[in-house]
Coordinates of C-alpha atoms and ligand atoms in Angstrom, one line a residue:
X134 CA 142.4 23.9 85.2
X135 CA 145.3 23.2 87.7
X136 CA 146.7 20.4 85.6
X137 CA 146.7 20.7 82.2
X138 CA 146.2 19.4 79.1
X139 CA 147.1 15.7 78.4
X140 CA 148.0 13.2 76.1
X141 CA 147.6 9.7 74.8
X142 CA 151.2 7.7 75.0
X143 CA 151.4 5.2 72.3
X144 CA 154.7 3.6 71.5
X145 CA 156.8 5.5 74.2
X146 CA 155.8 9.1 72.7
X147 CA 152.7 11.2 74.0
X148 CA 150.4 12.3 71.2
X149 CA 147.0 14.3 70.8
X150 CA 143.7 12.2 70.0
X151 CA 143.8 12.0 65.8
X152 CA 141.1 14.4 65.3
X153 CA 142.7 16.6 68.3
X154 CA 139.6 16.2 70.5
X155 CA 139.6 16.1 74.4
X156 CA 137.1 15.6 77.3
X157 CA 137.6 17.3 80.4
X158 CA 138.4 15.6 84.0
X159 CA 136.2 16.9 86.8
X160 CA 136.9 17.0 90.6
X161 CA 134.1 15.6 92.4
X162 CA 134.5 17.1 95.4
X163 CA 134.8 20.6 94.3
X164 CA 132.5 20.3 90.7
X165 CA 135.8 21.9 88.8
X166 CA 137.4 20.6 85.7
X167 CA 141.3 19.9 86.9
X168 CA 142.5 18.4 83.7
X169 CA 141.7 18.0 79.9
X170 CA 142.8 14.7 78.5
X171 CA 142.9 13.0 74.7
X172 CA 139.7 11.4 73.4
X173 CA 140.9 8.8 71.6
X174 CA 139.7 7.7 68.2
X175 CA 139.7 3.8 66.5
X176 CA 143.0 5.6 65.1
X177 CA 144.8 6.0 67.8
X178 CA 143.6 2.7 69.2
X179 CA 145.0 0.8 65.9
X180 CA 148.1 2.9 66.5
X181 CA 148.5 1.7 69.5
X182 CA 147.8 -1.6 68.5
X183 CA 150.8 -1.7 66.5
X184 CA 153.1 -0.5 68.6
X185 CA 152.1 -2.9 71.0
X186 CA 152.5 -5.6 68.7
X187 CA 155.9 -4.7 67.2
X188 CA 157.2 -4.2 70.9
X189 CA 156.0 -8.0 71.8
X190 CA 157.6 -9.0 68.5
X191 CA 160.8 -7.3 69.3
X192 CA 162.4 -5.9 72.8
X193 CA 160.0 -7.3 75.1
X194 CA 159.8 -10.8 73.5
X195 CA 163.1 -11.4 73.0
X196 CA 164.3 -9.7 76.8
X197 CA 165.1 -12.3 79.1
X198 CA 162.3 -13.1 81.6
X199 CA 164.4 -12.1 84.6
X200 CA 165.4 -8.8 83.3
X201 CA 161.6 -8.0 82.6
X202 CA 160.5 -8.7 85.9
X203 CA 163.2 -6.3 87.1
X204 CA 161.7 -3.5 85.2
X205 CA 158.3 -4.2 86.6
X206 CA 159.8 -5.0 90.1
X207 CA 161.3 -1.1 89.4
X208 CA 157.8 0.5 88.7
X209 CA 156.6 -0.5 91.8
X210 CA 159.4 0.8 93.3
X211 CA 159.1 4.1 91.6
X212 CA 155.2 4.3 93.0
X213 CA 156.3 4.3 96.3
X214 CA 159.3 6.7 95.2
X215 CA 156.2 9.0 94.1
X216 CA 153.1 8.1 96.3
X217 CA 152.4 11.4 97.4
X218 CA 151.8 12.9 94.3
X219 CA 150.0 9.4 93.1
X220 CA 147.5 9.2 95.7
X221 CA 146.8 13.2 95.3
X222 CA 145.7 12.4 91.7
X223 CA 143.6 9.6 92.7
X224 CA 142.2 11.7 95.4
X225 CA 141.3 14.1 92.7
X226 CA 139.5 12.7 90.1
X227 CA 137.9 10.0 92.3
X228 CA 137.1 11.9 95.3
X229 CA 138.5 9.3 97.9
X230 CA 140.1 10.2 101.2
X231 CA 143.2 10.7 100.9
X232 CA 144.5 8.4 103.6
X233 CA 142.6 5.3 101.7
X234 CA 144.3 6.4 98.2
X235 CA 148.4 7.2 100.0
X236 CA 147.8 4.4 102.6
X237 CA 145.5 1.7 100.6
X238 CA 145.4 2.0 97.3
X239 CA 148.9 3.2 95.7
X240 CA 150.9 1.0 98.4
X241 CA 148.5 -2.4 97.1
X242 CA 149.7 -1.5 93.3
X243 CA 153.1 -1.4 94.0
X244 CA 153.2 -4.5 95.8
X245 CA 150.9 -6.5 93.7
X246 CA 153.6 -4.8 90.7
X247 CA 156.3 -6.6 93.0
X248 CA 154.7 -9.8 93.6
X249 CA 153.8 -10.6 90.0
X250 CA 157.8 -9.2 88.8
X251 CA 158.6 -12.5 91.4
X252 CA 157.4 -14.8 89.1
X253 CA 158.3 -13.5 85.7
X254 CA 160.9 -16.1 85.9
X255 CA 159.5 -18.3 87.8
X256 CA 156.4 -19.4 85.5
X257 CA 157.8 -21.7 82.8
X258 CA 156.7 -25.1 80.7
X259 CA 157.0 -29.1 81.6
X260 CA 157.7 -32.3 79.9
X261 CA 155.1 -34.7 79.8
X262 CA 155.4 -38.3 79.8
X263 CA 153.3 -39.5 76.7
X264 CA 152.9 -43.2 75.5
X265 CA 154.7 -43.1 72.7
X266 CA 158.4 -42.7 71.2
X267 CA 158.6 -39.0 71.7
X268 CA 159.8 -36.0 74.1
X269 CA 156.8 -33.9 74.6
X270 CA 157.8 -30.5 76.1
X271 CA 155.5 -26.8 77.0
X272 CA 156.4 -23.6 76.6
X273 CA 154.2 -21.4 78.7
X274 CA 154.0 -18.3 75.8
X275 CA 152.3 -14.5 76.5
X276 CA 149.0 -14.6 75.3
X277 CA 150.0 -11.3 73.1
X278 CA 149.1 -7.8 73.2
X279 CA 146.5 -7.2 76.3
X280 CA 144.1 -4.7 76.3
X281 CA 143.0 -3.6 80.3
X282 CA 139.7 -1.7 80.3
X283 CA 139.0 -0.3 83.5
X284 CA 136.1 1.4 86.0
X285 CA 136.6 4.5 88.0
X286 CA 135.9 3.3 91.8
X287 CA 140.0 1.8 92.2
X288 CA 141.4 3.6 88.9
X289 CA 144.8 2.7 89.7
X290 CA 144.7 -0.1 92.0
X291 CA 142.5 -2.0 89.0
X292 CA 144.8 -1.4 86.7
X293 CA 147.8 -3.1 88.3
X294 CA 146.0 -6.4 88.8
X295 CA 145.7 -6.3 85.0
X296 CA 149.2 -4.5 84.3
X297 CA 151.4 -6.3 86.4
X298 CA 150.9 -9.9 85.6
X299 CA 150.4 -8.9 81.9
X300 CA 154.0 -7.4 81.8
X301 CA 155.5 -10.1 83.6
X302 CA 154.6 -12.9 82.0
X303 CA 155.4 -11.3 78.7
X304 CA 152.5 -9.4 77.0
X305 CA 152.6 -5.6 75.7
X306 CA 149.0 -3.6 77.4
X307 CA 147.0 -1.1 76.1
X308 CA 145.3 0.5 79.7
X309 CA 142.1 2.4 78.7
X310 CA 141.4 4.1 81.7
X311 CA 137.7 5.3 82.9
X312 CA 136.7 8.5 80.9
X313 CA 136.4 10.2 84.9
X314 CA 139.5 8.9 86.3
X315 CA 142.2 8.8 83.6
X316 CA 145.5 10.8 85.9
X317 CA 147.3 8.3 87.6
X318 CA 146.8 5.5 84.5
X319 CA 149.0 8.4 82.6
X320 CA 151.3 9.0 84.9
X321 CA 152.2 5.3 85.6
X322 CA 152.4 5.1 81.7
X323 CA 155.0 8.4 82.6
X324 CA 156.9 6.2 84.9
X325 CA 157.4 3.5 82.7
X326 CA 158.8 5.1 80.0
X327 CA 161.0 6.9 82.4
X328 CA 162.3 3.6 83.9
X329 CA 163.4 2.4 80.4
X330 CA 160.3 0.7 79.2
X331 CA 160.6 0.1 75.2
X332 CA 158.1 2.1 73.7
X333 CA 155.0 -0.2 73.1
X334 CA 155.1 -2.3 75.7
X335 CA 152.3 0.1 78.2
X336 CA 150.6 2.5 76.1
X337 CA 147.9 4.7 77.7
X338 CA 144.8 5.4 75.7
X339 CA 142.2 7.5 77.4
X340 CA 138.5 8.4 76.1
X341 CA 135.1 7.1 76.1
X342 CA 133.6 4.0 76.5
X343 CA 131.7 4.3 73.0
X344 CA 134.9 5.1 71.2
X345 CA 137.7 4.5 72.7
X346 CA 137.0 1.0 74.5
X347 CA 134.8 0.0 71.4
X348 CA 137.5 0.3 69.5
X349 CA 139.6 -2.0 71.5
X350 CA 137.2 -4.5 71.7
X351 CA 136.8 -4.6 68.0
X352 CA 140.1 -4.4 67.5
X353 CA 141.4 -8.1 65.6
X354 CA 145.1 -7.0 66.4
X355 CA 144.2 -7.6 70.4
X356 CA 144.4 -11.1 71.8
X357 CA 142.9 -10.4 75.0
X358 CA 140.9 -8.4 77.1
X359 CA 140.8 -8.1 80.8
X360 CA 137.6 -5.8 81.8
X361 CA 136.6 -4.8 85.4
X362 CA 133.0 -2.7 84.9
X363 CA 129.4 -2.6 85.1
X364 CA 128.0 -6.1 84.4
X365 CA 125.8 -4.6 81.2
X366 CA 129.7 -3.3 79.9
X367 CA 130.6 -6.6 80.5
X368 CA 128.1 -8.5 78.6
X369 CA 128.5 -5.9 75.4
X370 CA 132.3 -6.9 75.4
X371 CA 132.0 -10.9 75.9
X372 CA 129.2 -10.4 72.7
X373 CA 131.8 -7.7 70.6
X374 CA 134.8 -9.9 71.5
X375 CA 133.4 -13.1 69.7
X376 CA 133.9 -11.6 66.6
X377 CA 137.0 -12.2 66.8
X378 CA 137.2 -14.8 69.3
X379 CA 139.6 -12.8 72.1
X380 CA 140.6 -14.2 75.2
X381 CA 138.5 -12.5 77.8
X382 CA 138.6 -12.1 81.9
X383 CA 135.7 -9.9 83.1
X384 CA 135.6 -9.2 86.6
X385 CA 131.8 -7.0 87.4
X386 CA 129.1 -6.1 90.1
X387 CA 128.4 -7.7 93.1
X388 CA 125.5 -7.2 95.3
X389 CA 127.7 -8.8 98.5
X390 CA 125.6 -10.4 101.2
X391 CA 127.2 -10.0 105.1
X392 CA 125.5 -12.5 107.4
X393 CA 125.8 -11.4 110.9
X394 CA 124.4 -14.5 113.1
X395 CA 123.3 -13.6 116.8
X396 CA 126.1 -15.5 118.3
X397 CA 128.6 -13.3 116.7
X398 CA 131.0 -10.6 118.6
X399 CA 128.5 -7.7 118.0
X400 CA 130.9 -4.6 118.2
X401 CA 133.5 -6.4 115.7
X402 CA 130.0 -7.1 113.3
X403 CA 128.5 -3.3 113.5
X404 CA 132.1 -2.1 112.8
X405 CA 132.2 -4.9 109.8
X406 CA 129.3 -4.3 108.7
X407 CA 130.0 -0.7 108.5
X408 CA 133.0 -0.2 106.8
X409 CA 131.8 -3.2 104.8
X410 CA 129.5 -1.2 102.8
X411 CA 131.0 2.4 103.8
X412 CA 134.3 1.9 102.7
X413 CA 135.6 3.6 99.5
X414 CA 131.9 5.6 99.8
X415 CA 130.2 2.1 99.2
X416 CA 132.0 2.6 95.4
X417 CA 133.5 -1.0 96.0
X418 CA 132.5 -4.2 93.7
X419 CA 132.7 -6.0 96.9
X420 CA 131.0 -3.9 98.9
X421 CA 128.7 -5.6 101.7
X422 CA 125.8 -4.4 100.7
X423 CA 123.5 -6.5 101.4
X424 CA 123.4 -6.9 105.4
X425 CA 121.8 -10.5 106.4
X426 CA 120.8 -9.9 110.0
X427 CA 119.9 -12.8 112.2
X428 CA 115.6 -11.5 113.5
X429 CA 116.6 -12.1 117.4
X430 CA 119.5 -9.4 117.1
X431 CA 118.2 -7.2 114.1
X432 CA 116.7 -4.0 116.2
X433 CA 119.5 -3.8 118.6
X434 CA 122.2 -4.4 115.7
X435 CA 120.9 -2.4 113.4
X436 CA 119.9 0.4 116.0
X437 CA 124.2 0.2 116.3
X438 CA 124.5 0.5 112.7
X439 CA 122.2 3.4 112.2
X440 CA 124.2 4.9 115.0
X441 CA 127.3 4.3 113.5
X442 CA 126.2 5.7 110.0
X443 CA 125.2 8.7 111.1
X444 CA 129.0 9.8 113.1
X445 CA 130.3 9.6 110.0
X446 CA 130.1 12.8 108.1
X447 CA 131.5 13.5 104.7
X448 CA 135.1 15.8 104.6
X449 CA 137.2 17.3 102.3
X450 CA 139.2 14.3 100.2
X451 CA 142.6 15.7 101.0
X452 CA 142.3 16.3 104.4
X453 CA 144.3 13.1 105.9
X454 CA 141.1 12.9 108.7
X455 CA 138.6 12.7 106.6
X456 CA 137.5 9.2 105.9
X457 CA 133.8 9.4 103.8
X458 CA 134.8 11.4 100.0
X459 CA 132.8 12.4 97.9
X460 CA 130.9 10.3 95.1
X461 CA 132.8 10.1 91.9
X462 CA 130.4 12.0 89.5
X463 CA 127.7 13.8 89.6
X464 CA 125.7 10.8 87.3
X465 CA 126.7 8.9 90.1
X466 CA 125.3 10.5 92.7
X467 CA 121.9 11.2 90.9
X468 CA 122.1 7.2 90.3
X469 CA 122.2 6.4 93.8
X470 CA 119.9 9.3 94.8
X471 CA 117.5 7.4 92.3
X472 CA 117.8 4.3 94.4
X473 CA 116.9 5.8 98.1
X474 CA 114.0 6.8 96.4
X475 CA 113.3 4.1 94.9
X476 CA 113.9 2.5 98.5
X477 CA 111.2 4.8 100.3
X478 CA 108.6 4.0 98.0
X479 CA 108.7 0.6 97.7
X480 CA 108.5 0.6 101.8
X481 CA 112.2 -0.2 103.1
X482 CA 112.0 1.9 106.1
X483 CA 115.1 4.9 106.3
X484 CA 117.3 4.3 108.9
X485 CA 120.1 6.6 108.7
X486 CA 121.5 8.7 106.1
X487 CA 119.1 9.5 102.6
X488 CA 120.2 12.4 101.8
X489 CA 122.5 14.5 99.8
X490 CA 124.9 16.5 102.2
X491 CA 128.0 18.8 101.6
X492 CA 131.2 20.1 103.4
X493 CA 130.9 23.7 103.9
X494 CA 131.9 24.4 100.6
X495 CA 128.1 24.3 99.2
X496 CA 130.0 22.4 96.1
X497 CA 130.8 18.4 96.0
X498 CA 129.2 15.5 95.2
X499 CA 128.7 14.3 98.7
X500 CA 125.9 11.6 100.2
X501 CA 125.3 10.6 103.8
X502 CA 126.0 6.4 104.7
X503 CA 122.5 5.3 104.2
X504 CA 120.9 2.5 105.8
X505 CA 117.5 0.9 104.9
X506 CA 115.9 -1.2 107.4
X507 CA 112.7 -3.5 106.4
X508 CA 114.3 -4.5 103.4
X509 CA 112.8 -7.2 101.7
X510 CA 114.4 -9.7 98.8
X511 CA 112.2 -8.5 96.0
X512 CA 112.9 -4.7 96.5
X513 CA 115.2 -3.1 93.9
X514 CA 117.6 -2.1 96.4
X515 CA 118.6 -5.9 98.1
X516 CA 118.8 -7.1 93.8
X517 CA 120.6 -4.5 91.9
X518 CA 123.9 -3.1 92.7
X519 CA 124.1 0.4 93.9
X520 CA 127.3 1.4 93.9
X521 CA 127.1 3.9 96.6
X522 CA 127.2 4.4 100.5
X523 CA 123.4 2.6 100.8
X524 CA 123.0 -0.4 102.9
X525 CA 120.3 -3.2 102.4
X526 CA 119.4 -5.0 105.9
X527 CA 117.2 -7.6 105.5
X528 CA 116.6 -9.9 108.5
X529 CA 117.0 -14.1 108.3
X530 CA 115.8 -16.8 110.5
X531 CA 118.4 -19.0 111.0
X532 CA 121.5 -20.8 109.0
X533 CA 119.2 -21.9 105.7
X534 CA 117.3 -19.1 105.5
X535 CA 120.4 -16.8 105.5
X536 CA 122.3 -19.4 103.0
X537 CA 119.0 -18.8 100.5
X538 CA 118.4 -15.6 101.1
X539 CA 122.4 -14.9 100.4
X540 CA 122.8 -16.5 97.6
X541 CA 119.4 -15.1 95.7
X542 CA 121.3 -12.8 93.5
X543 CA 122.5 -12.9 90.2
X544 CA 125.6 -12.0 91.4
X545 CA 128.1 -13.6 93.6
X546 CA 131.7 -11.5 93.7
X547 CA 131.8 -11.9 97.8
X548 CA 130.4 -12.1 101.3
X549 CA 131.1 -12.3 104.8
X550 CA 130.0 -14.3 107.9
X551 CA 130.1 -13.0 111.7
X552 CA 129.6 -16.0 114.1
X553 CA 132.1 -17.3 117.0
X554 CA 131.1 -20.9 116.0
X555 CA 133.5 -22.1 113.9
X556 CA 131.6 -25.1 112.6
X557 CA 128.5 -22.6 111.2
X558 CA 131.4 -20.1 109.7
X559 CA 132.7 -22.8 107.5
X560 CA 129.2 -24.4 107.1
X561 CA 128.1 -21.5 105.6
X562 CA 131.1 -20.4 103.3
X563 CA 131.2 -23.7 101.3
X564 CA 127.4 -23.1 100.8
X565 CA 128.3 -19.3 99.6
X566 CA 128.0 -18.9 95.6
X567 CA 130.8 -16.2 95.8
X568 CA 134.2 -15.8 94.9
X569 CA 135.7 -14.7 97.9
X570 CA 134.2 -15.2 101.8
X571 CA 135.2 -13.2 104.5
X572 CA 134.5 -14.8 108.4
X573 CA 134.4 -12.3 111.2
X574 CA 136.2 -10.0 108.5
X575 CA 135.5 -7.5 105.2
X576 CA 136.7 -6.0 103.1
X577 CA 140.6 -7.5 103.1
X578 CA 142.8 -7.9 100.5
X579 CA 145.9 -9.2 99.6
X580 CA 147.5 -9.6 96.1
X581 CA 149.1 -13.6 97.2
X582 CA 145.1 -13.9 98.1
X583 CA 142.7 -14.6 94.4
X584 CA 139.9 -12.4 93.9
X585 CA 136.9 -12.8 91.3
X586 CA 133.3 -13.4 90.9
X587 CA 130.9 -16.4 90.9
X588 CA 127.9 -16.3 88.6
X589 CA 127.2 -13.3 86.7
X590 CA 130.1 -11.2 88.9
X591 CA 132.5 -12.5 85.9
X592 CA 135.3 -15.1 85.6
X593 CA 138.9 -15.2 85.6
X594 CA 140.6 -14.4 88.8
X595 CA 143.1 -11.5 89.4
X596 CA 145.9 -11.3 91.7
X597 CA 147.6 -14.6 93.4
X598 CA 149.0 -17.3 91.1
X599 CA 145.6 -18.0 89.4
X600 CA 146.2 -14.7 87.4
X601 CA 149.1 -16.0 85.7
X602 CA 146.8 -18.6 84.1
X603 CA 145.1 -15.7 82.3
X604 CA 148.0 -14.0 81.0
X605 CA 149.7 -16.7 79.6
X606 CA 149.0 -19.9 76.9
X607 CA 150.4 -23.8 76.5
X608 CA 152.4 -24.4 73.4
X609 CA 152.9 -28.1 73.4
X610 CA 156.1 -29.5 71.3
X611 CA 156.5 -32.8 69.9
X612 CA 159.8 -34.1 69.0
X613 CA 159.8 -37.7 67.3
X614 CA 163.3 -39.8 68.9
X615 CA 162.2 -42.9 67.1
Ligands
NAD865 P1 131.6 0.8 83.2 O1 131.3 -0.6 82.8 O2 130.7 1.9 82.9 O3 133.0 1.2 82.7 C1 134.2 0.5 82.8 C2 135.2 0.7 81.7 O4 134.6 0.2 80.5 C3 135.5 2.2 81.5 O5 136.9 2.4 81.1 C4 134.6 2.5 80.3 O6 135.1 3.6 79.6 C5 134.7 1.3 79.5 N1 133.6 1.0 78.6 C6 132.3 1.4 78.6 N2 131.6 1.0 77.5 C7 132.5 0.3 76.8 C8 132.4 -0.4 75.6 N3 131.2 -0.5 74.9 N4 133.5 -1.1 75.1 C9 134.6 -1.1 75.8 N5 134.8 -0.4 76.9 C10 133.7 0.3 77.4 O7 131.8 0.6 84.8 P2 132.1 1.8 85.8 O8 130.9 2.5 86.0 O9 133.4 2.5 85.4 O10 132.5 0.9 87.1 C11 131.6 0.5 88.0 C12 131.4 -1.0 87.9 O11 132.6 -1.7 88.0 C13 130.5 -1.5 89.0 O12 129.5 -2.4 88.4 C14 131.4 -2.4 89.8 O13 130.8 -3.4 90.5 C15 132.4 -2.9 88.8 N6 133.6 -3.3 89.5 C16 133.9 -4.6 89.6 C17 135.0 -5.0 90.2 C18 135.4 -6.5 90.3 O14 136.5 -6.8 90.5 N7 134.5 -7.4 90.1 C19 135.9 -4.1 90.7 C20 135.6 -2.7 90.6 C21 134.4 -2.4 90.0

């Protein structure tokens, strides 16, 4: 166990779980356990609870805006200062290249920290001009302690777009991590108290689902919860969190349509389409994993994607030229296993890919890029989301046909169009039921740039100036001149 054992941090001190339990942290690309971290119990969540609340009562409320968005300006800073080592530990637990967690992921989180520290004092109340005798002013106020529960695919990347505008616009967090991925989550919490954080403003509890992030959501001391996850998690937590009537943001799957039409620019498309669902070892909400192929193109493009699929062969995470990981669990991988099978008997035909592979090391949870060709709307694998390197192509007739057939899911988190006519491009994205379009593009990002579902992919929007909405609330004062 190369790193250790480790421990909850609630109110600026690290702690063991109440009842001393822990849960190990495996490695998926070399089956070992690496780490041993804190189980939490409702104990420790109600600690934390407290501490969070007395730090929003006392230092953080009462330091000036400005001066907070310093500190969080500072912990992006101090990412950078220690990317190497951050990226290593995503790399680890998650089983992502290397190059996508030191070159993607860690960099996005320190700047989304730095964009959101911009507007800690730069997000403030109005007056309003009301009929009668009296000056009506807002105060724009923290919505109160936050609780950020998070899934495993972008451990730390997720947890910023939660994190950072929380702490700048004035709340106190609680970050449950995924049980699998819990490292970096307590090292930024390590970072922050090192930077002069007062204790209770980030506390780090890690642990399961069942317990831990139960207990949060039941918590009544908790004002808010922002949740990215599995749409099922999602629904428990909007149901759980009624009781007492939190504020809620759920961001959840997606099951992404990307419409190549035949007049697009076919090498930029197959390389789109590609990396669309590929990317991240298809572990990516957004994922393009439904491929809408235009029928006069779809043997020759998808021959191109097959092709494509099948260069790319699985590598060892930490090697900086590997670019397909392995899956993050070994659940995972038997889930997504489950679905190619599903696939072949309900008469998709295989096109590349299928099967589990491995690096030389006869360890790893490693898959080849699948592609399933033949795909038809009513099969399992073009409705429910995957979660794994296994594209759906299902062909289209023309613009209607791919508008319907795109938007025939219950989700809608994104989607992309590939066509060099610009009037069909924009055409087709104000038809789109998703939250984010992508034209002759996938899979970018950018934290002044909102992202967040349509239909049942969630609500709320994280990163961009819409987020701030969600981390704050309208007092409205009334004072009588008359
Ligand atoms: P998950 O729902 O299993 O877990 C997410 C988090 O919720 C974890 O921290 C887990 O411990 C916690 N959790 C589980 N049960 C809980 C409960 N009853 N109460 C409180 N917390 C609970 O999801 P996952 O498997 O970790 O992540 C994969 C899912 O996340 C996929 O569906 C994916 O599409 C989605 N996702 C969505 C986005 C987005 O922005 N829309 C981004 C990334 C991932």
């Amino acid at each position: 166990m190369m790193l250790g054992k480790k421990q909850l941090l609630i109110n600026g001190e690290w702690r063991d779980a109440s009842n001393g339990k822990t849960q190990p942290v495996v490695n998926p690309a070399t089956e070992e356990v690496i780490a041993e971290v804190a189980s939490a119990t409702p104990e420790d969540v109600d600690a934390a609870v407290q501490a969070a609340r007395a730090a929003l009562e006392g230092p953080w409320g009462t330091m000036p805006a400005r001066e907070r968005g310093r500190l969080v300006y500072k912990l992006g800073e101090q990412l950078m200062a220690e990317a190497d080592e951050m990226a290593r530990l995503e790399t680890l637990h998650n089983g992502k290249p290397i190059t996508e967690s030191r070159h993607v992921e860690i960099p996005m989180a320190a700047e989304c920290l730095q964009y959101f520290a911009g507007w800690a004092d730069k997000v403030h109340g109005e007056t309003v001009p009301v009929k009668g005798g009296q000056l009506v002013y807002t105060l724009r106020e923290p919505v109160g302690v936050v609780a950020a529960i998070v899934p495993w695919n972008f451990p730390l990347l997720i947890a910023i777009w939660k994190v950072a505008p929380a702490l700048a616009m004035g709340n106190t967090v609680i970050l449950k991590p995924a049980s699998q991925t819990p490292l970096t989550a307590l090292k930024l919490g390590e970072m922050a108290t090192n930077l002069g954080f007062p204790p209770g403003v980030l506390n780090i509890i890690t642990g399961s689902g069942s317990t831990a992030g139960q207990a949060i959501v039941d918590h009544p001391g908790i004002d808010k919860i922002a949740f990215t996850g599995d749409t099922s998690t999602g629904k428990g937590i909007m149901k759980s969190a009624a009781d007492t009537l939190k504020h809620i943001t759920l961001e959840l799957g997606g099951k992404s349509p990307n419409i190549v039409f035949a007049d697009a620019d076919l090498d930029a498309a197959v390389r789109g389409a590609t990396m669309g669902i590929f990317y991240g070892k298809g572990e990516v909400c957004a994922a393009g994993s439904r491929l809408l192929v235009e029928a006069s193109i779809k043997d020759e493009f998808l021959a191109k994607v097959a092709d494509r699929a099948k260069k790319m062969t699985a590598g060892d995470p930490l090697n900086p030229k590997t670019r397909l990981g392995a899956i993050s669990s070994k659940s995972q991988m038997e889930r997504v296993l489950g679905y190619i099978e599903t696939a072949k008997k309900e008469g998709a035909t295989l096109l590349a890919g299928g099967e589990r592979t491995d690096i030389g090391t006869g360890k790893g949870y490693f898959l080849q890029p699948t592609v399933f060709g033949d795909v038809t709307g009513d099969m399992t694998i073009a409705r429910e989301e995957i979660f794994g390197p296994v594209l759906a192509a299902i062909e289209f007739t023309d613009v209607e046909d791919a508008i319907a057939k795109a938007n025939s899911s219950i989700y809608g988190l994104a989607s992309g169009v590939w066509t060099k006519d610009i009037k069909k491009a924009h055409y087709v994205a104000s038809k789109l039921k998703a939250g984010t379009v992508w034209i002759n593009t996938y899979n970018v990002y950018d934290t002044a740039a909102a992202f967040g579902g349509y239909k049942q992919s969630g609500f709320g929007r994280e990163m961009s100036m819409h987020a701030l909405e969600y981390y704050t609330q309208v007092k409205t004062v009334w004072v009588e001149l008359a």
